[in-house]
PDB file of C-alpha atoms in Angstrom:
ATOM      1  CA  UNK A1372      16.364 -56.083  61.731  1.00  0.00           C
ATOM      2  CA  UNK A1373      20.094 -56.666  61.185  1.00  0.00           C
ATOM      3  CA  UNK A1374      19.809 -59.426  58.987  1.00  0.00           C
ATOM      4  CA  UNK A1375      17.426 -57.636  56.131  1.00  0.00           C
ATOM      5  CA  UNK A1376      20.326 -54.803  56.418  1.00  0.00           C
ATOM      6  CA  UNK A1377      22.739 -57.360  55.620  1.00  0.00           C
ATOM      7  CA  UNK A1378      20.862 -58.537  52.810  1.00  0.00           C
ATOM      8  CA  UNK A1379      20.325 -55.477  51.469  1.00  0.00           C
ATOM      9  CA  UNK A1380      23.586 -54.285  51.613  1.00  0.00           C
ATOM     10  CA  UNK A1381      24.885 -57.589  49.593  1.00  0.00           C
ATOM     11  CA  UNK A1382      21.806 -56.804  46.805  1.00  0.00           C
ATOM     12  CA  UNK A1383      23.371 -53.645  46.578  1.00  0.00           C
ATOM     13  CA  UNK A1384      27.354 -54.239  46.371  1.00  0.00           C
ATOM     14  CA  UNK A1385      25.904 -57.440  43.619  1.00  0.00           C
ATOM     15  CA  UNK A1386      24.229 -54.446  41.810  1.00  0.00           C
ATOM     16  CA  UNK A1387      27.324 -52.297  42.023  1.00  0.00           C
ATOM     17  CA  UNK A1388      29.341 -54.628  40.737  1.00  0.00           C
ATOM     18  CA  UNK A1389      27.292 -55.873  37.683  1.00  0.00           C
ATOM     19  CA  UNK A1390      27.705 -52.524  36.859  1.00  0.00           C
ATOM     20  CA  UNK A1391      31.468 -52.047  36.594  1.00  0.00           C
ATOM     21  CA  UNK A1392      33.500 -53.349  33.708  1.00  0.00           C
ATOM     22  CA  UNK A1393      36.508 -56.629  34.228  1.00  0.00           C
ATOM     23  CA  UNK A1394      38.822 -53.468  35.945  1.00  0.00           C
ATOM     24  CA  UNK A1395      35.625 -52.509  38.519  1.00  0.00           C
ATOM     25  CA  UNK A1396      35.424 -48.883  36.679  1.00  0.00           C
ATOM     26  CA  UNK A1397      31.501 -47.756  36.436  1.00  0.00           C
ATOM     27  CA  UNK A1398      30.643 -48.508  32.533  1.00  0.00           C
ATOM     28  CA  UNK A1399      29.973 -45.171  30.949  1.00  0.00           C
ATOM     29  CA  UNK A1400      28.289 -47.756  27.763  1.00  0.00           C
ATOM     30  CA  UNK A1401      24.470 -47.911  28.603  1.00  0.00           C
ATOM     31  CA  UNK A1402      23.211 -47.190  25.077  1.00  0.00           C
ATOM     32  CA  UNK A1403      22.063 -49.620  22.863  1.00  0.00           C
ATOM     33  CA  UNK A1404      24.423 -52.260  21.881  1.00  0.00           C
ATOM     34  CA  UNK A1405      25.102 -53.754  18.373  1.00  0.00           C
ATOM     35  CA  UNK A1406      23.545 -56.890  19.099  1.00  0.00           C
ATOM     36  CA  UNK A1407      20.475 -55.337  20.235  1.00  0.00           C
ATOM     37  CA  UNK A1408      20.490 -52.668  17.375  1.00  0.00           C
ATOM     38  CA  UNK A1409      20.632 -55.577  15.000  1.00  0.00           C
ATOM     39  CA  UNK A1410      17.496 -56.974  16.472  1.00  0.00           C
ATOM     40  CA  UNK A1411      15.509 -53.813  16.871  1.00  0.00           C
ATOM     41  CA  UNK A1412      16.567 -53.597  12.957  1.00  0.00           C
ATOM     42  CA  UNK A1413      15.172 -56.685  12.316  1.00  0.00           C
ATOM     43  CA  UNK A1414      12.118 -56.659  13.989  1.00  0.00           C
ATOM     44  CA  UNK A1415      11.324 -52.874  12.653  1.00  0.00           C
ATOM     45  CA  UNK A1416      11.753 -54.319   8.911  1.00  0.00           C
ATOM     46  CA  UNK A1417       9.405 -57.278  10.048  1.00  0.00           C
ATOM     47  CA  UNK A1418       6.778 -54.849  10.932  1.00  0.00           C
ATOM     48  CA  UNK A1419       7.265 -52.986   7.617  1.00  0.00           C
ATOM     49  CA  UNK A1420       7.050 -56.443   5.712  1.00  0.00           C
ATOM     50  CA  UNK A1421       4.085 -57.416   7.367  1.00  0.00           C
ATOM     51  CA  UNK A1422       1.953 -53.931   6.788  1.00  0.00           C
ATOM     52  CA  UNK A1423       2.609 -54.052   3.129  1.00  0.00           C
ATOM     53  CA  UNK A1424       1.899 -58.146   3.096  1.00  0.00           C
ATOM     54  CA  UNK A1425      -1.255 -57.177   4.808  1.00  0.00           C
ATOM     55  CA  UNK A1426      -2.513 -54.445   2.832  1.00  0.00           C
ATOM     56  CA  UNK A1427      -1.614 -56.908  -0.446  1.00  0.00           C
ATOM     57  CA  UNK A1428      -4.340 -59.326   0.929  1.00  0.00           C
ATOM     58  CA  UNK A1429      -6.630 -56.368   2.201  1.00  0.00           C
ATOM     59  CA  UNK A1430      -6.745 -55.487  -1.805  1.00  0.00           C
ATOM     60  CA  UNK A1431      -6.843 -59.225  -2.826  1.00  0.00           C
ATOM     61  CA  UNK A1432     -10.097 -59.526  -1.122  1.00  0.00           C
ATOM     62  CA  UNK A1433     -11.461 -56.373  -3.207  1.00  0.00           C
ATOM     63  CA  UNK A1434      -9.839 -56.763  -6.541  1.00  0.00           C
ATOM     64  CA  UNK A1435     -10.420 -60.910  -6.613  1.00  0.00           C
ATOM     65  CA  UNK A1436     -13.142 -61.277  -4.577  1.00  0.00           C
ATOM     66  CA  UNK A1437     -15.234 -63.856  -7.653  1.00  0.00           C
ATOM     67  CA  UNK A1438     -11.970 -66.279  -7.397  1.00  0.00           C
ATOM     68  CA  UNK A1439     -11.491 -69.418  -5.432  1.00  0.00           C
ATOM     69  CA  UNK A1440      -8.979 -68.825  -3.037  1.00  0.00           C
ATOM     70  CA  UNK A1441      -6.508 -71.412  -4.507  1.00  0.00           C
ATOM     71  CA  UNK A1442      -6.687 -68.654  -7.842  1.00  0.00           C
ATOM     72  CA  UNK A1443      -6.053 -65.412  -5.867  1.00  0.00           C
ATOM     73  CA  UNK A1444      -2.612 -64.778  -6.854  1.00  0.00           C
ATOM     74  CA  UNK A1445      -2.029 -61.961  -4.832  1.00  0.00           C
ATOM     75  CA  UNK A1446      -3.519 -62.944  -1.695  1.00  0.00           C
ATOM     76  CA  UNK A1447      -1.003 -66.229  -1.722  1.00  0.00           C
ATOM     77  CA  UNK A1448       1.848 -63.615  -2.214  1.00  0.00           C
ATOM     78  CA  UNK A1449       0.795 -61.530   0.866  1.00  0.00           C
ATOM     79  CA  UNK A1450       0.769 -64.552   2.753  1.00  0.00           C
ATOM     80  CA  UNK A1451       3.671 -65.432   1.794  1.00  0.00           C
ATOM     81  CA  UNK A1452       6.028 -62.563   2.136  1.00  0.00           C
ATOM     82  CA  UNK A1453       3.989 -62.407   5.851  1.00  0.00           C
ATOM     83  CA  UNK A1454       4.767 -65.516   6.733  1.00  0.00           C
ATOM     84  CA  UNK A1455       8.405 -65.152   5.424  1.00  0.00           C
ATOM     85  CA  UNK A1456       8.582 -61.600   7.155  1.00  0.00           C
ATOM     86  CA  UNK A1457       7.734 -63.223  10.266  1.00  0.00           C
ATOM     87  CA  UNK A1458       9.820 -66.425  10.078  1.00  0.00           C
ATOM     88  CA  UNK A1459      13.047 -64.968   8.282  1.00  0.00           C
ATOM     89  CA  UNK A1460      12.740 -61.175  10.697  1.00  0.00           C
ATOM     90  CA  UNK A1461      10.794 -61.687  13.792  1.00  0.00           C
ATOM     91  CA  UNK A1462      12.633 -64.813  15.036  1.00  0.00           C
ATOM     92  CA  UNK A1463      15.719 -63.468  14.406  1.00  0.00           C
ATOM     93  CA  UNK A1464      15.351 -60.287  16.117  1.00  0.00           C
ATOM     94  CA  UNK A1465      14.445 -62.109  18.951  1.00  0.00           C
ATOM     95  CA  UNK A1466      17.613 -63.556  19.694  1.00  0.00           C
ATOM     96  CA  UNK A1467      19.128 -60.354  19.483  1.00  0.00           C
ATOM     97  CA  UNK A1468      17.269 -58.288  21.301  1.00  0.00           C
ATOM     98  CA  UNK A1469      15.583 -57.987  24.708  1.00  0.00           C
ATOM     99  CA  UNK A1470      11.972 -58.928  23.626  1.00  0.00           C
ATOM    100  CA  UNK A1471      11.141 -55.564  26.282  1.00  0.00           C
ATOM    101  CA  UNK A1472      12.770 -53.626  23.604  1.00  0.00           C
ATOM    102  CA  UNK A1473      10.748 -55.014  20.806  1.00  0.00           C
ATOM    103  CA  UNK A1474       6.879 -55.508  21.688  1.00  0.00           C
ATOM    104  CA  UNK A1475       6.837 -51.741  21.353  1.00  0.00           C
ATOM    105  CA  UNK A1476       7.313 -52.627  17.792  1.00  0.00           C
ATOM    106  CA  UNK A1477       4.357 -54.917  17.766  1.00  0.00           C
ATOM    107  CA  UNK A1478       2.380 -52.419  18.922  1.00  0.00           C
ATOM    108  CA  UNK A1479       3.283 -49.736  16.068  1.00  0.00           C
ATOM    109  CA  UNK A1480       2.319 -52.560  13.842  1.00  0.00           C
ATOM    110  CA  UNK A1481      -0.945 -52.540  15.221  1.00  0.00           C
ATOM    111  CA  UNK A1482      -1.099 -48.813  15.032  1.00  0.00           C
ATOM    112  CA  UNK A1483      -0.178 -48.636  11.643  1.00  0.00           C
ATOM    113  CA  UNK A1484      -2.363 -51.174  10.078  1.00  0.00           C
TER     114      UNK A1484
END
């Protein structure tokens, strides 16, 4: 029908557009920006943070497993360099970057612990 052709044609001249700079030249730019290379930085630090927070509680619970937990020195410093990866890294990265760009990096966390 003529009107979905009109419609279609206006999706695609909106799409054309969004795609040309302030002058309406075609942006050659579709790498990664700086913003979003911050926040891909971030977030890949977070994950780093957070294995080697989780492996210091992993050995906590073998090395002072006879302790109350309120005496397990190195589980409390696990949690809290987890807690501060995730708080201080993770959030941040999130405002700079597409959160499609970083679950992948959730999911290398995974992989890795």
């Amino acid at each position: 029908s003529p009107d979905v052709t009109n419609v279609k044609a206006a999706l695609h001249s909106e799409v054309a557009m969004s795609n040309c700079s302030s002058d309406g030249a075609a942006s050659a730019d579709s790498g990664l920006g700086p913003e979003a290379a911050l926040g891909l930085t971030l977030s890949l630090m977070s994950v780093v943070l957070t294995n080697i927070a989780l492996l210091i509680q992993k050995h906590s619970a073998h090395v002072e497993a006879g302790r109350p937990l309120h005496r397990r020195y190195r589980f409390w410093a696990g949690f809290l360099l987890n807690t501060g990866s995730e708080v201080g890294l993770s959030a941040p990265a999130q405002l700079f970057a597409p959160l499609a760009l970083l679950a992948p990096t959730g999911g290398v966390a995974v992989a890795f612990n």
